[in-house]
Coordinates of C-alpha atoms in Angstrom, one line a residue:
M115 CA 15.9 -38.6 17.9
I116 CA 14.7 -36.3 20.5
V117 CA 17.6 -33.8 19.7
L118 CA 15.7 -33.3 16.5
L119 CA 13.1 -31.3 18.5
G120 CA 15.7 -28.3 17.6
V121 CA 14.3 -28.8 14.0
L122 CA 10.9 -28.2 15.0
V123 CA 11.6 -25.1 16.7
V124 CA 13.5 -23.8 13.8
V125 CA 10.0 -24.8 11.6
I126 CA 7.7 -23.6 14.2
G127 CA 9.8 -20.0 15.0
F128 CA 9.8 -19.5 10.6
A129 CA 6.1 -20.3 10.0
T130 CA 4.8 -17.7 13.0
K131 CA 7.5 -15.2 11.9
R132 CA 9.4 -14.8 14.9
N133 CA 12.8 -13.0 15.0
P134 CA 15.4 -15.5 12.9
L135 CA 18.1 -14.5 15.0
L136 CA 16.1 -15.3 18.2
V137 CA 14.6 -18.6 16.5
V138 CA 18.1 -19.9 15.4
G139 CA 19.8 -19.3 18.7
V140 CA 16.6 -20.5 20.9
A141 CA 17.0 -23.6 18.5
G142 CA 20.3 -24.4 19.1
I143 CA 20.1 -24.1 23.0
A144 CA 17.6 -26.3 22.9
T145 CA 19.2 -29.0 20.7
G146 CA 22.6 -28.6 22.6
L147 CA 20.7 -29.3 26.4
L148 CA 18.4 -32.0 24.7
G149 CA 21.7 -33.4 23.1
G150 CA 23.5 -33.6 26.7
L151 CA 25.7 -30.2 27.2
S152 CA 25.7 -28.4 30.0
P153 CA 24.7 -24.7 29.4
G154 CA 28.1 -23.9 30.0
K155 CA 29.2 -26.1 27.5
V156 CA 26.2 -24.7 25.0
L157 CA 27.9 -21.2 25.3
A158 CA 31.1 -22.4 25.0
A159 CA 30.2 -24.1 21.6
F160 CA 28.2 -20.9 20.5
G161 CA 31.5 -18.6 21.4
N162 CA 33.5 -21.0 19.4
G163 CA 31.3 -21.0 16.1
F164 CA 31.4 -17.0 16.6
A165 CA 35.2 -16.7 16.9
G166 CA 35.7 -19.6 14.3
S167 CA 33.3 -18.3 11.2
R168 CA 35.7 -15.1 9.5
A169 CA 32.7 -14.5 7.5
V170 CA 30.6 -13.5 10.8
T171 CA 33.3 -10.5 11.4
I172 CA 33.3 -9.8 7.5
F173 CA 30.5 -6.5 8.3
A174 CA 32.9 -5.2 10.5
I175 CA 35.1 -4.1 7.1
T176 CA 32.4 -4.5 4.9
L177 CA 30.0 -1.7 5.9
P178 CA 32.7 1.3 6.7
V179 CA 34.1 0.7 3.0
I180 CA 30.8 0.8 1.3
G181 CA 30.0 4.0 3.5
L182 CA 33.0 5.3 2.5
L183 CA 32.5 4.8 -1.1
E184 CA 29.0 5.9 -0.9
R185 CA 30.1 9.4 0.4
Y186 CA 32.8 9.5 -2.7
G187 CA 30.1 9.1 -5.2
L188 CA 29.8 5.6 -5.9
Q189 CA 26.1 5.7 -6.2
E190 CA 26.1 9.0 -8.8
Q191 CA 28.7 6.9 -10.6
A192 CA 26.4 4.1 -10.7
R193 CA 23.5 6.3 -12.3
N194 CA 26.0 7.9 -14.5
L195 CA 27.4 4.3 -16.2
I196 CA 23.6 3.1 -16.4
A197 CA 23.1 6.0 -18.5
R198 CA 25.5 4.8 -21.4
F199 CA 23.5 2.1 -22.0
A200 CA 20.8 3.6 -23.7
R201 CA 18.2 -0.1 -24.6
L202 CA 18.9 -1.1 -21.0
T203 CA 15.6 -0.4 -19.1
T204 CA 15.0 -0.4 -15.5
G205 CA 13.0 -3.9 -16.1
R206 CA 15.8 -5.7 -18.6
Y207 CA 18.8 -4.4 -16.1
L208 CA 17.2 -6.3 -12.8
A209 CA 16.9 -9.3 -15.2
L210 CA 20.3 -9.5 -15.8
Y211 CA 21.1 -9.0 -12.2
L212 CA 18.8 -11.8 -11.1
G213 CA 20.5 -14.2 -13.4
L214 CA 23.6 -13.6 -12.1
R215 CA 22.6 -13.5 -8.9
Q216 CA 21.5 -17.1 -9.6
I217 CA 24.0 -18.1 -11.3
G218 CA 26.5 -16.8 -8.5
A219 CA 24.9 -18.5 -5.7
A220 CA 24.4 -21.8 -7.8
V221 CA 28.4 -22.2 -7.6
G222 CA 28.3 -21.1 -3.9
L223 CA 29.2 -17.6 -4.4
T224 CA 26.5 -16.3 -2.1
N225 CA 28.2 -13.6 -1.1
V226 CA 29.5 -11.4 -3.9
F227 CA 26.3 -10.2 -3.9
G228 CA 24.0 -8.9 -1.3
H229 CA 21.7 -6.2 -0.4
A230 CA 24.4 -4.2 1.9
Q231 CA 27.5 -4.4 -0.7
T232 CA 25.3 -4.5 -3.8
V233 CA 21.6 -4.1 -3.8
R234 CA 21.5 -0.6 -1.7
P235 CA 25.2 1.0 -3.3
L236 CA 24.5 0.0 -7.1
A237 CA 21.8 -2.3 -8.0
V238 CA 19.4 0.6 -6.3
P239 CA 20.7 3.3 -8.3
M240 CA 21.7 1.8 -11.4
A241 CA 17.4 0.7 -11.4
E242 CA 16.3 4.0 -10.8
G243 CA 18.7 6.1 -13.4
A244 CA 17.4 3.7 -16.1
A245 CA 14.1 4.8 -15.1
E246 CA 15.1 8.5 -14.8
R247 CA 16.6 8.4 -17.9
R248 CA 13.3 7.6 -19.7
F249 CA 10.6 8.9 -17.3
G250 CA 12.8 12.2 -15.5
E251 CA 12.7 12.4 -11.9
L252 CA 10.6 9.8 -10.4
P253 CA 7.9 10.1 -7.6
E254 CA 8.5 8.9 -4.1
R255 CA 6.2 5.8 -4.4
T256 CA 7.4 5.2 -7.7
R257 CA 11.1 5.3 -6.3
E258 CA 10.0 2.7 -4.0
K259 CA 8.3 0.8 -5.8
V260 CA 12.0 0.4 -7.8
R261 CA 14.1 -0.4 -4.9
S262 CA 11.1 -3.3 -4.2
F263 CA 11.8 -5.2 -7.2
S264 CA 15.4 -4.4 -6.7
A265 CA 15.5 -6.1 -3.7
S266 CA 13.4 -9.0 -4.8
A267 CA 15.8 -9.5 -7.7
D268 CA 18.5 -10.3 -5.5
N269 CA 16.1 -12.1 -2.9
V270 CA 15.1 -14.8 -5.3
G271 CA 17.8 -15.4 -7.3
L272 CA 19.9 -16.0 -3.9
F273 CA 17.3 -18.3 -2.3
F274 CA 16.5 -20.8 -5.7
G275 CA 20.3 -20.4 -6.6
E276 CA 22.1 -21.4 -3.6
D277 CA 20.1 -24.8 -3.5
V278 CA 21.5 -25.8 -6.9
F279 CA 25.1 -26.0 -4.7
L280 CA 25.5 -28.9 -3.2
A281 CA 27.5 -27.4 0.0
V282 CA 25.0 -25.3 1.0
G283 CA 23.5 -25.4 4.5
S284 CA 20.0 -26.0 3.7
I285 CA 20.7 -29.0 1.4
L286 CA 22.7 -30.6 3.9
L287 CA 20.1 -30.4 6.5
I288 CA 17.5 -32.0 4.4
T289 CA 19.8 -35.0 3.1
G290 CA 20.7 -35.3 7.5
F291 CA 17.1 -34.9 8.6
V292 CA 15.6 -37.0 5.9
N293 CA 18.0 -39.9 6.3
T294 CA 18.2 -40.2 10.0
T295 CA 14.3 -39.7 10.2
Y296 CA 13.5 -42.3 7.5
G297 CA 16.9 -44.4 7.1
T298 CA 17.3 -43.5 3.4
H299 CA 20.5 -42.6 1.8
L300 CA 19.7 -39.3 0.0
E301 CA 23.0 -37.5 -2.1
P302 CA 23.1 -33.6 -1.8
L303 CA 23.7 -34.6 -5.6
Q304 CA 20.5 -35.9 -6.1
L305 CA 18.5 -33.1 -4.4
A306 CA 20.8 -30.3 -6.5
L307 CA 19.5 -31.6 -9.0
W308 CA 15.9 -31.6 -8.4
A309 CA 17.1 -28.0 -7.6
I310 CA 17.6 -26.8 -11.2
P311 CA 14.3 -26.9 -12.5
T312 CA 13.2 -25.1 -9.8
A313 CA 16.0 -22.4 -10.3
V314 CA 14.8 -22.3 -13.8
C315 CA 11.0 -22.1 -13.5
A316 CA 11.9 -19.2 -10.6
F317 CA 14.2 -17.3 -12.9
V318 CA 11.6 -17.4 -15.7
V319 CA 8.6 -16.4 -13.5
H320 CA 10.4 -13.7 -11.9
G321 CA 12.4 -12.5 -14.5
W322 CA 8.7 -11.8 -16.7
R323 CA 7.7 -10.1 -13.4
L324 CA 10.8 -7.7 -13.8
L325 CA 10.3 -7.2 -17.2
R326 CA 6.8 -5.9 -16.8
L327 CA 7.9 -3.4 -14.7
D328 CA 8.7 -1.3 -17.5
R329 CA 5.3 -1.6 -18.6
Q330 CA 4.0 -0.6 -15.2
L331 CA 6.4 2.4 -15.2
E332 CA 5.5 3.6 -18.5
R333 CA 1.8 3.3 -17.7
E334 CA 1.9 5.2 -14.2
L335 CA 4.7 7.8 -15.7
L336 CA 3.7 8.5 -19.4
T337 CA 0.0 8.5 -19.2
A338 CA -0.4 9.7 -15.3
N339 CA 0.1 13.6 -15.5
V340 CA 3.6 13.6 -14.0
P341 CA 4.0 17.3 -13.1
D342 CA 0.1 17.1 -11.4
N343 CA 1.5 14.3 -9.1
A344 CA 4.6 15.8 -8.3
V345 CA 2.7 18.9 -7.3
V346 CA 0.8 16.4 -5.1
E347 CA 3.6 15.1 -3.6
A348 CA 5.6 17.9 -2.7
A349 CA 2.0 19.1 -1.1
K350 CA 2.1 15.6 1.2

């Protein structure tokens, strides 16, 4: 039972908004020591886990490839592609991205999309390109808003989509903790089924917010005096 204090460390760490890597590392060390492992064996377990997980080293290939693609015009091509779809506004495109992200996470494809490999090189240029097609050059503040909504579409889609997948770590952690603590027999399938209505509600609520983004952009960029704003921004 005392081994589960590592879970308490994770809860307190995230509740106090500490560095996630530091929180998980401290929780792992505490769990290992409380479980009777020596410091050397804890360190060996960390090393074996890092070396045995190929996913940890994927960034060593992904980041240089993304960098080369951006250098040779990936973002410009993404903007040109979105310009061909006249009816695809920024809000509609991000709602579509949210749906694809959520479906992908629900079937276990959590690493297919993501901030480094999809949001920055593809989703953000397409969302900005859709806005620029309607409103012209965007002020820096509006551009940052479009980028933040693009990131939120990825975060919400992943967070509420992966809980529908049976083998995700959070589902296994919850079932293991509940079964051990309360002596019940909770199956991962039961949690996954209960996660489906939550995922649908999250898609409806955040999809509605994304669709409202079109009205916000229209109100900010069409009703306001855009040239005057551009001058103010340039003066800053």
